CSV table of C-alpha atoms in Angstrom, one decimal:
chain,number,residue,atom,x,y,z
A,215,MET,CA,1.9,28.8,8.8
A,216,SER,CA,-1.0,26.7,7.7
A,217,ASP,CA,-3.4,25.0,10.0
A,218,PHE,CA,-1.7,21.9,11.5
A,219,TYR,CA,-4.7,19.7,10.6
A,220,ASP,CA,-4.7,20.9,7.0
A,221,LEU,CA,-1.0,20.3,6.7
A,222,VAL,CA,-1.3,16.6,7.9
A,223,GLY,CA,-4.5,16.2,5.9
A,224,VAL,CA,-7.1,15.3,8.6
A,225,SER,CA,-10.1,16.9,10.2
A,226,ARG,CA,-10.1,18.3,13.7
A,227,GLY,CA,-12.0,15.4,15.0
A,228,ALA,CA,-9.5,12.8,13.6
A,229,SER,CA,-8.3,10.0,15.8
A,230,GLN,CA,-4.7,9.4,16.6
A,231,ASP,CA,-4.6,6.4,14.2
A,232,GLU,CA,-6.0,8.6,11.4
A,233,ILE,CA,-3.5,11.3,12.1
A,234,LYS,CA,-0.6,8.8,12.1
A,235,LYS,CA,-1.8,7.2,8.9
A,236,ALA,CA,-2.3,10.6,7.1
A,237,TYR,CA,1.1,11.8,8.3
A,238,ARG,CA,2.9,8.7,6.9
A,239,LYS,CA,1.3,9.3,3.6
A,240,ARG,CA,2.2,13.0,3.5
A,241,ALA,CA,5.8,12.3,4.7
A,242,ARG,CA,6.3,9.7,1.9
A,243,GLU,CA,5.1,12.2,-0.7
A,244,LEU,CA,7.2,15.1,0.5
A,245,HIS,CA,10.3,13.4,1.8
A,246,PRO,CA,13.6,14.8,0.4
A,247,ASP,CA,14.6,11.4,-0.9
A,248,ALA,CA,11.4,11.4,-3.1
A,249,ASN,CA,11.9,15.1,-4.2
A,250,PRO,CA,15.6,15.7,-4.7
A,251,GLY,CA,16.4,19.3,-5.1
A,252,ASN,CA,12.8,20.5,-4.5
A,253,GLU,CA,13.2,23.1,-1.9
A,254,ALA,CA,9.4,23.8,-1.7
A,255,ALA,CA,8.7,20.1,-1.0
A,256,GLU,CA,11.4,20.1,1.7
A,257,ALA,CA,10.0,23.1,3.4
A,258,GLU,CA,6.5,21.7,3.4
A,259,PHE,CA,8.0,18.4,4.7
A,260,LYS,CA,9.4,20.2,7.7
A,261,GLN,CA,6.0,22.0,8.3
A,262,VAL,CA,4.2,18.6,8.2
A,263,ALA,CA,6.7,17.1,10.6
A,264,GLU,CA,6.2,20.0,13.0
A,265,ALA,CA,2.4,19.7,12.7
A,266,TYR,CA,2.5,16.0,13.4
A,267,GLU,CA,4.8,16.5,16.4
A,268,THR,CA,2.1,18.6,17.9
A,269,LEU,CA,-1.0,16.6,16.9
A,270,SER,CA,0.5,13.2,17.8
A,271,ASP,CA,0.9,14.3,21.4
A,272,PRO,CA,-2.5,14.6,23.3
A,273,GLN,CA,-1.2,17.4,25.6
A,274,LYS,CA,0.2,19.5,22.8
A,275,ARG,CA,-2.8,18.9,20.6
A,276,SER,CA,-5.2,20.1,23.3
A,277,HIS,CA,-3.1,23.2,23.8
A,278,TYR,CA,-3.0,23.8,20.0
A,279,ASP,CA,-6.8,23.3,19.8
A,280,ARG,CA,-7.3,26.0,22.5
A,281,PHE,CA,-4.7,28.6,21.6
A,282,GLY,CA,-3.5,27.8,18.1
A,283,GLN,CA,0.1,27.8,17.1
A,284,SER,CA,1.0,31.2,18.4
A,285,GLY,CA,-0.2,30.3,21.9
A,286,GLY,CA,2.3,27.5,22.1
A,287,GLN,CA,5.5,29.4,21.3
A,288,GLY,CA,7.8,29.5,24.3
A,289,ALA,CA,5.6,26.9,26.2
A,290,GLY,CA,7.2,23.8,24.8
A,291,PHE,CA,4.6,23.5,22.0
A,292,GLY,CA,5.3,23.8,18.2
A,293,GLY,CA,8.7,24.9,17.0
A,294,ASP,CA,10.8,23.7,14.1
A,295,PRO,CA,12.0,20.1,14.7
A,296,PHE,CA,14.7,20.7,12.2
A,297,SER,CA,16.2,23.7,13.9
A,298,GLY,CA,18.8,23.8,16.6
A,299,GLY,CA,21.8,21.8,15.8
A,300,GLY,CA,21.1,19.9,12.6
A,301,GLY,CA,23.0,16.7,11.8
A,302,LEU,CA,22.0,13.0,11.6
A,303,GLY,CA,19.7,13.2,14.7
A,304,ASP,CA,17.4,15.7,12.8
A,305,ILE,CA,17.2,13.3,9.9
A,306,PHE,CA,16.1,10.5,12.1
A,307,GLU,CA,13.6,12.9,13.8
A,308,ALA,CA,12.0,13.7,10.5
A,309,PHE,CA,12.2,10.3,8.8
A,310,PHE,CA,11.4,8.1,11.7
A,311,ASN,CA,9.2,10.5,13.8
A,312,THR,CA,11.3,10.4,17.0
A,313,ALA,CA,11.7,14.1,17.6
A,314,GLY,CA,13.2,14.9,21.0
A,315,GLY,CA,10.4,17.3,21.9
A,316,GLY,CA,7.8,14.5,22.4
A,317,GLY,CA,5.2,14.9,25.1
A,318,GLY,CA,4.9,13.6,28.6
A,319,GLY,CA,4.5,9.9,29.5
A,320,ARG,CA,7.6,8.6,27.9
A,321,SER,CA,9.8,6.5,30.1
A,322,ALA,CA,13.6,7.0,30.1
A,323,GLY,CA,15.8,4.6,28.1
A,324,PRO,CA,15.9,3.3,24.5
A,325,GLN,CA,12.7,3.9,22.6
A,326,ARG,CA,11.1,1.5,20.2
A,327,GLY,CA,11.6,2.3,16.5
A,328,VAL,CA,8.6,3.2,14.3
A,329,ASP,CA,6.6,1.0,12.0
A,330,LEU,CA,7.3,1.2,8.3
A,331,GLU,CA,5.3,0.4,5.2
A,332,VAL,CA,6.2,-1.1,1.8
A,333,VAL,CA,4.2,-2.2,-1.2
A,334,ALA,CA,4.4,-5.7,-2.8
A,335,GLU,CA,3.1,-6.0,-6.3
A,336,LEU,CA,1.7,-9.5,-7.2
A,337,ASP,CA,0.4,-11.3,-10.2
A,338,LEU,CA,-3.0,-12.8,-9.9
A,339,GLU,CA,-1.4,-16.3,-10.0
A,340,ASP,CA,0.5,-15.4,-6.9
A,341,THR,CA,-2.7,-14.8,-5.0
A,342,VAL,CA,-4.0,-18.2,-6.1
A,343,HIS,CA,-1.0,-20.3,-5.4
A,344,GLY,CA,0.9,-18.2,-2.8
A,345,VAL,CA,4.4,-16.8,-3.2
A,346,ALA,CA,7.6,-15.9,-1.4
A,347,LYS,CA,8.1,-12.2,-2.4
A,348,GLU,CA,11.1,-10.0,-1.7
A,349,VAL,CA,10.6,-6.4,-0.6
A,350,THR,CA,13.2,-3.7,-0.1
A,351,VAL,CA,12.7,-1.0,2.4
A,352,ARG,CA,14.9,1.9,3.6
A,353,THR,CA,15.1,1.6,7.3
A,354,ALA,CA,17.1,2.2,10.4
A,355,VAL,CA,19.4,-0.6,11.5
A,356,SER,CA,21.7,-1.1,14.5
A,357,CYS,CA,25.1,0.4,14.1
A,358,ASP,CA,27.7,-2.3,13.9
A,359,THR,CA,30.6,0.0,14.8
A,360,CYS,CA,29.3,0.9,18.3
A,361,GLU,CA,27.0,-2.1,18.7
A,362,ALA,CA,24.0,0.2,18.9
A,363,THR,CA,25.3,2.0,22.0
A,364,GLY,CA,26.0,5.3,20.2
A,365,ALA,CA,29.3,5.7,22.0
A,366,ALA,CA,32.8,5.7,20.5
A,367,GLU,CA,35.2,2.9,21.4
A,368,GLY,CA,36.2,3.3,25.1
A,369,ALA,CA,33.4,5.7,25.9
A,370,SER,CA,30.1,5.1,27.6
A,371,ALA,CA,26.8,6.8,28.2
A,372,GLU,CA,26.5,9.1,31.3
A,373,THR,CA,23.4,10.0,33.3
A,374,CYS,CA,21.9,13.1,31.9
A,375,GLY,CA,22.6,16.1,34.2
A,376,GLN,CA,19.4,17.9,33.3
A,377,CYS,CA,16.8,15.3,34.0
A,378,ASN,CA,19.0,13.1,36.3
A,379,GLY,CA,18.2,10.0,34.2
A,380,ALA,CA,14.4,10.5,34.2
A,381,GLY,CA,14.2,11.3,30.5
A,382,GLN,CA,11.7,14.0,31.4
A,383,VAL,CA,11.7,17.5,32.8
A,384,GLN,CA,9.0,19.4,34.6
A,385,GLN,CA,8.4,23.1,34.2
A,386,VAL,CA,6.1,25.6,36.0
A,387,ARG,CA,4.5,28.1,33.6
A,388,GLN,CA,2.3,31.0,34.3
A,389,SER,CA,-1.0,31.3,32.4
A,390,PHE,CA,-4.2,33.2,32.8
A,391,LEU,CA,-5.5,30.2,34.8
A,392,GLY,CA,-2.6,30.4,37.2
A,393,GLN,CA,0.5,28.3,37.5
A,394,MET,CA,0.6,25.1,35.3
A,395,MET,CA,3.0,22.2,35.6
A,396,THR,CA,4.0,20.6,32.3
A,397,THR,CA,6.1,17.5,31.7
A,398,THR,CA,8.1,17.3,28.5
A,399,THR,CA,10.8,15.1,27.1
A,400,CYS,CA,14.2,16.2,28.3
A,401,PRO,CA,15.7,18.3,25.4
A,402,ARG,CA,19.3,17.4,26.4
A,403,CYS,CA,19.0,13.6,26.2
A,404,ALA,CA,15.9,13.3,24.1
A,405,GLY,CA,14.3,11.1,26.6
A,406,GLN,CA,17.2,8.6,26.8
A,407,GLY,CA,18.1,9.5,30.4
A,408,SER,CA,21.7,9.5,29.4
A,409,THR,CA,24.1,11.5,27.2
A,410,ILE,CA,27.2,10.5,25.3
A,411,SER,CA,30.2,12.9,25.4
A,412,HIS,CA,32.2,10.9,22.8
A,413,PRO,CA,29.6,9.7,20.2
A,414,CYS,CA,30.3,7.0,17.6
A,415,THR,CA,31.6,8.7,14.5
A,416,ARG,CA,29.7,6.4,12.1
A,417,CYS,CA,26.2,6.9,13.6
A,418,ASN,CA,26.8,10.3,15.3
A,419,GLY,CA,25.6,8.8,18.6
A,420,GLU,CA,22.3,7.5,17.3
A,421,GLY,CA,23.3,3.9,17.6
A,422,ARG,CA,21.7,3.2,14.2
A,423,ASN,CA,22.2,4.0,10.5
A,424,VAL,CA,19.9,4.3,7.5
A,425,GLU,CA,20.3,1.4,5.1
A,426,ASP,CA,18.3,-0.5,2.5
A,427,ARG,CA,17.2,-3.9,3.7
A,428,THR,CA,15.5,-6.7,1.7
A,429,TYR,CA,13.1,-9.2,3.4
A,430,THR,CA,11.3,-12.2,2.0
A,431,VAL,CA,7.6,-12.2,2.7
A,432,ASP,CA,5.6,-15.3,2.6
A,433,ILE,CA,2.4,-14.3,0.8
A,434,PRO,CA,-0.4,-16.8,1.6
A,435,ALA,CA,-2.8,-18.1,-1.1
A,436,GLY,CA,-6.0,-16.2,-1.1
A,437,VAL,CA,-4.7,-12.8,-0.1
A,438,GLY,CA,-6.5,-9.9,-1.9
A,439,HIS,CA,-5.6,-6.5,-3.4
A,440,GLY,CA,-5.2,-3.9,-0.6
A,441,SER,CA,-4.6,-6.5,2.1
A,442,THR,CA,-1.8,-5.7,4.6
A,443,LEU,CA,0.6,-8.2,6.2
A,444,ARG,CA,2.6,-7.4,9.3
A,445,LEU,CA,6.2,-8.5,9.8
A,446,SER,CA,6.8,-8.2,13.5
A,447,GLY,CA,10.2,-6.6,14.4
A,448,ARG,CA,11.1,-5.8,10.8
A,449,GLY,CA,10.6,-2.0,11.1
A,450,ALA,CA,13.1,0.6,12.1
A,451,VAL,CA,15.1,0.1,15.2
A,452,GLY,CA,15.0,2.6,18.0
A,453,PRO,CA,18.0,4.8,18.9
A,454,ARG,CA,20.8,3.4,21.1
A,455,GLY,CA,19.5,-0.2,21.3
A,456,GLY,CA,15.8,0.5,21.2
A,457,GLY,CA,13.6,-2.2,19.9
A,458,ALA,CA,12.4,-2.5,16.3
A,459,GLY,CA,9.0,-1.5,15.0
A,460,ASP,CA,7.0,-3.6,12.6
A,461,LEU,CA,7.0,-3.7,8.8
A,462,TYR,CA,3.6,-3.5,7.1
A,463,VAL,CA,3.4,-4.9,3.6
A,464,GLU,CA,0.5,-3.7,1.5
A,465,VAL,CA,-0.5,-6.1,-1.3
A,466,ARG,CA,-1.3,-4.8,-4.7
A,467,VAL,CA,-2.5,-7.2,-7.4
A,468,LYS,CA,-1.8,-6.4,-11.1
A,469,GLN,CA,-4.6,-6.6,-13.6
A,470,HIS,CA,-4.7,-10.0,-15.4
A,471,PRO,CA,-5.3,-10.1,-19.2
A,472,VAL,CA,-7.9,-13.0,-18.9
A,473,PHE,CA,-9.2,-13.3,-15.4
A,474,ALA,CA,-10.9,-10.9,-13.0
A,475,ARG,CA,-11.4,-11.5,-9.3
A,476,ASP,CA,-14.7,-11.1,-7.4
A,477,GLY,CA,-14.1,-12.2,-3.8
A,478,ASP,CA,-13.0,-15.8,-4.0
A,479,ASP,CA,-14.4,-16.3,-7.5
A,480,LEU,CA,-12.6,-15.8,-10.8
A,481,LEU,CA,-14.4,-14.4,-13.8
A,482,ALA,CA,-13.5,-15.0,-17.5
A,483,GLU,CA,-15.1,-15.3,-20.9
A,484,LEU,CA,-15.5,-18.6,-22.9
A,485,HIS,CA,-15.6,-17.9,-26.6
A,486,VAL,CA,-17.2,-20.4,-29.0
A,487,ALA,CA,-18.1,-20.3,-32.7
A,488,VAL,CA,-21.7,-20.1,-33.9
A,489,ALA,CA,-21.7,-23.8,-35.0
A,490,GLN,CA,-20.3,-24.9,-31.7
A,491,ALA,CA,-23.0,-23.0,-29.8
A,492,ALA,CA,-25.8,-24.2,-32.1
A,493,LEU,CA,-24.8,-27.9,-32.2
A,494,GLY,CA,-22.9,-28.3,-28.9
A,495,ALA,CA,-19.2,-28.9,-28.3
A,496,THR,CA,-16.6,-29.7,-25.8
A,497,ILE,CA,-14.3,-26.7,-25.3
A,498,SER,CA,-10.8,-26.9,-23.6
A,499,PHE,CA,-10.3,-24.0,-21.3
A,500,HIS,CA,-7.0,-23.2,-19.5
A,501,THR,CA,-7.5,-22.1,-15.9
A,502,LEU,CA,-4.8,-20.8,-13.6
A,503,ASP,CA,-4.1,-24.5,-12.6
A,504,ASP,CA,-4.6,-26.6,-15.7
A,505,ALA,CA,-6.8,-27.2,-18.8
A,506,VAL,CA,-10.4,-28.4,-18.2
A,507,ASP,CA,-13.1,-29.5,-20.6
A,508,VAL,CA,-16.3,-27.4,-20.7
A,509,GLU,CA,-19.4,-29.1,-22.1
A,510,VAL,CA,-21.3,-26.5,-24.2
A,511,PRO,CA,-24.9,-27.8,-24.8
A,512,SER,CA,-26.5,-27.3,-28.2
A,513,GLY,CA,-28.4,-24.1,-28.5
A,514,SER,CA,-26.3,-22.2,-26.0
A,515,GLN,CA,-26.6,-18.4,-26.1
A,516,THR,CA,-24.2,-15.6,-25.3
A,517,GLY,CA,-24.4,-14.7,-21.6
A,518,LYS,CA,-24.8,-18.3,-20.4
A,519,VAL,CA,-22.6,-18.8,-17.3
A,520,PHE,CA,-20.7,-22.1,-16.7
A,521,THR,CA,-19.5,-22.7,-13.2
A,522,LEU,CA,-16.2,-24.6,-12.4
A,523,ARG,CA,-16.1,-25.3,-8.7
A,524,GLU,CA,-12.9,-25.3,-6.8
A,525,HIS,CA,-11.1,-23.4,-9.6
A,526,GLY,CA,-11.2,-20.0,-8.0
A,527,VAL,CA,-9.1,-18.4,-5.3
A,528,PRO,CA,-8.3,-20.3,-2.1
A,529,ARG,CA,-10.3,-19.0,0.9
A,530,LEU,CA,-7.9,-17.2,3.1
A,531,ARG,CA,-9.7,-18.0,6.4
A,532,GLY,CA,-11.6,-21.1,5.4
A,533,ARG,CA,-11.4,-24.4,3.5
A,534,GLY,CA,-11.5,-25.0,-0.2
A,535,ARG,CA,-11.5,-22.5,-3.1
A,536,GLY,CA,-14.0,-20.3,-4.8
A,537,ARG,CA,-15.5,-20.8,-8.2
A,538,MET,CA,-14.5,-20.0,-11.8
A,539,LEU,CA,-17.4,-18.4,-13.6
A,540,LEU,CA,-17.2,-18.5,-17.4
A,541,THR,CA,-19.5,-16.3,-19.4
A,542,LEU,CA,-20.2,-17.7,-22.9
A,543,ILE,CA,-19.6,-15.4,-25.8
A,544,VAL,CA,-20.8,-16.7,-29.2
A,545,ASP,CA,-18.5,-15.2,-31.9
A,546,THR,CA,-19.9,-14.1,-35.2
A,547,PRO,CA,-17.8,-15.4,-38.1
A,548,THR,CA,-15.9,-12.8,-40.2
A,549,GLU,CA,-13.9,-12.9,-43.4
A,550,LEU,CA,-16.1,-15.6,-45.0
A,551,ASP,CA,-15.1,-17.0,-48.4
A,552,ALA,CA,-17.6,-17.6,-51.2
A,553,GLU,CA,-18.4,-21.1,-50.2
A,554,GLN,CA,-18.9,-20.3,-46.6
A,555,ALA,CA,-21.1,-17.3,-47.5
A,556,GLU,CA,-23.2,-19.5,-49.8
A,557,LEU,CA,-23.7,-22.1,-47.1
A,558,LEU,CA,-24.9,-19.5,-44.6
A,559,ARG,CA,-27.2,-18.1,-47.2
A,560,ARG,CA,-28.7,-21.5,-47.8
A,561,PHE,CA,-28.9,-22.1,-44.1
A,562,ALA,CA,-30.9,-18.9,-43.7
A,563,GLU,CA,-33.2,-19.9,-46.5
A,564,LEU,CA,-33.9,-23.3,-44.9
A,565,ARG,CA,-34.8,-21.6,-41.6
A,566,GLY,CA,-36.9,-18.9,-43.3
A,567,GLU,CA,-34.6,-16.2,-42.1
A,568,SER,CA,-34.3,-13.0,-44.2
A,569,ILE,CA,-30.9,-11.6,-45.0
A,570,ASP,CA,-30.6,-7.8,-45.5
A,571,GLU,CA,-27.8,-7.7,-48.2
A,572,HIS,CA,-27.3,-4.0,-48.8
A,573,SER,CA,-25.2,-2.8,-51.7
A,574,ASP,CA,-22.4,-2.0,-49.3
A,575,GLY,CA,-22.8,-5.3,-47.3
A,576,PHE,CA,-20.1,-8.0,-47.3
A,577,LEU,CA,-22.3,-10.7,-48.7
A,578,SER,CA,-23.5,-8.4,-51.5
A,579,ARG,CA,-20.0,-7.5,-52.5
A,580,LEU,CA,-18.9,-11.1,-52.4
A,581,LYS,CA,-21.9,-12.2,-54.5
A,582,SER,CA,-21.2,-9.5,-57.2
A,583,LYS,CA,-17.6,-10.5,-57.3
A,584,PHE,CA,-18.3,-14.1,-58.3
A,585,SER,CA,-21.4,-13.5,-60.5
């Protein structure tokens, strides 16, 4: 078995938040739904789940840091979370991180469901104007058949005979330091404090089922790529009436063919012809809102920047909008006809500018064609 920290993808000094974030990423990559028929990925998924079960519990993690995995066998640490019974409960343990072997400190009764993550892909226009975006997530929802109780019709939950409703059990173990008292989640009721002798046939006593749910997310104007929005109570529900976690929506903005974003500013290029740059012109430019007239002064050079205020991205936590910065690009004319080439030649002569017309040059070929 590999090192638990390596399996999850963190260093030994990682915080609990870093471990949780890394585990979510690894679980999404290796989950059987994302790797159908891949036995190697499924096996690694189980190993990562086992590693996270240990590292997410401070007591188990401390024990693992001191003694390693072998030191925890038989002492309530480590072990395969997928072994011993199988069924829907094990699927929930792996997918929603609610393994019954959790550490001390848990109170009896329904546990809160875990937080979930989903990605929302947006166009740049959506970040400027705001948008209502639908996202679909595979999650745990309350079982309608048993109304989230987990019990079949006519049945009810009974106080767990192993922990007497406490949801936890204490064990005295002998170590080289002497006797040690450990508190772990009751393996019989998985911390619920109660058991169900006749479970609901639809949810197998979980009180919840896995389904796809679609939610509408109000994306505010000004949100940026990589931002995360939290939908309270839209995560997975806990077992047997446990509260729901939160849903985190990560925003990803697709690349735009014209505009680039720099903070609250938008960047673009303003293309003009040589004559327009030399003599000056009024150029109509289409922003993400409407068309605006840009005054290009005579003698303008490539690289000149024009600033359009209040045409950028709305400030997410402030008033107004950023700027639109247009970089001038003077386009050299191509595909000249004979008359246009002659006019340019005369223009160059009047300004005393030399023209290097090589034999393979366009003007040279054009001149020879009509001579």
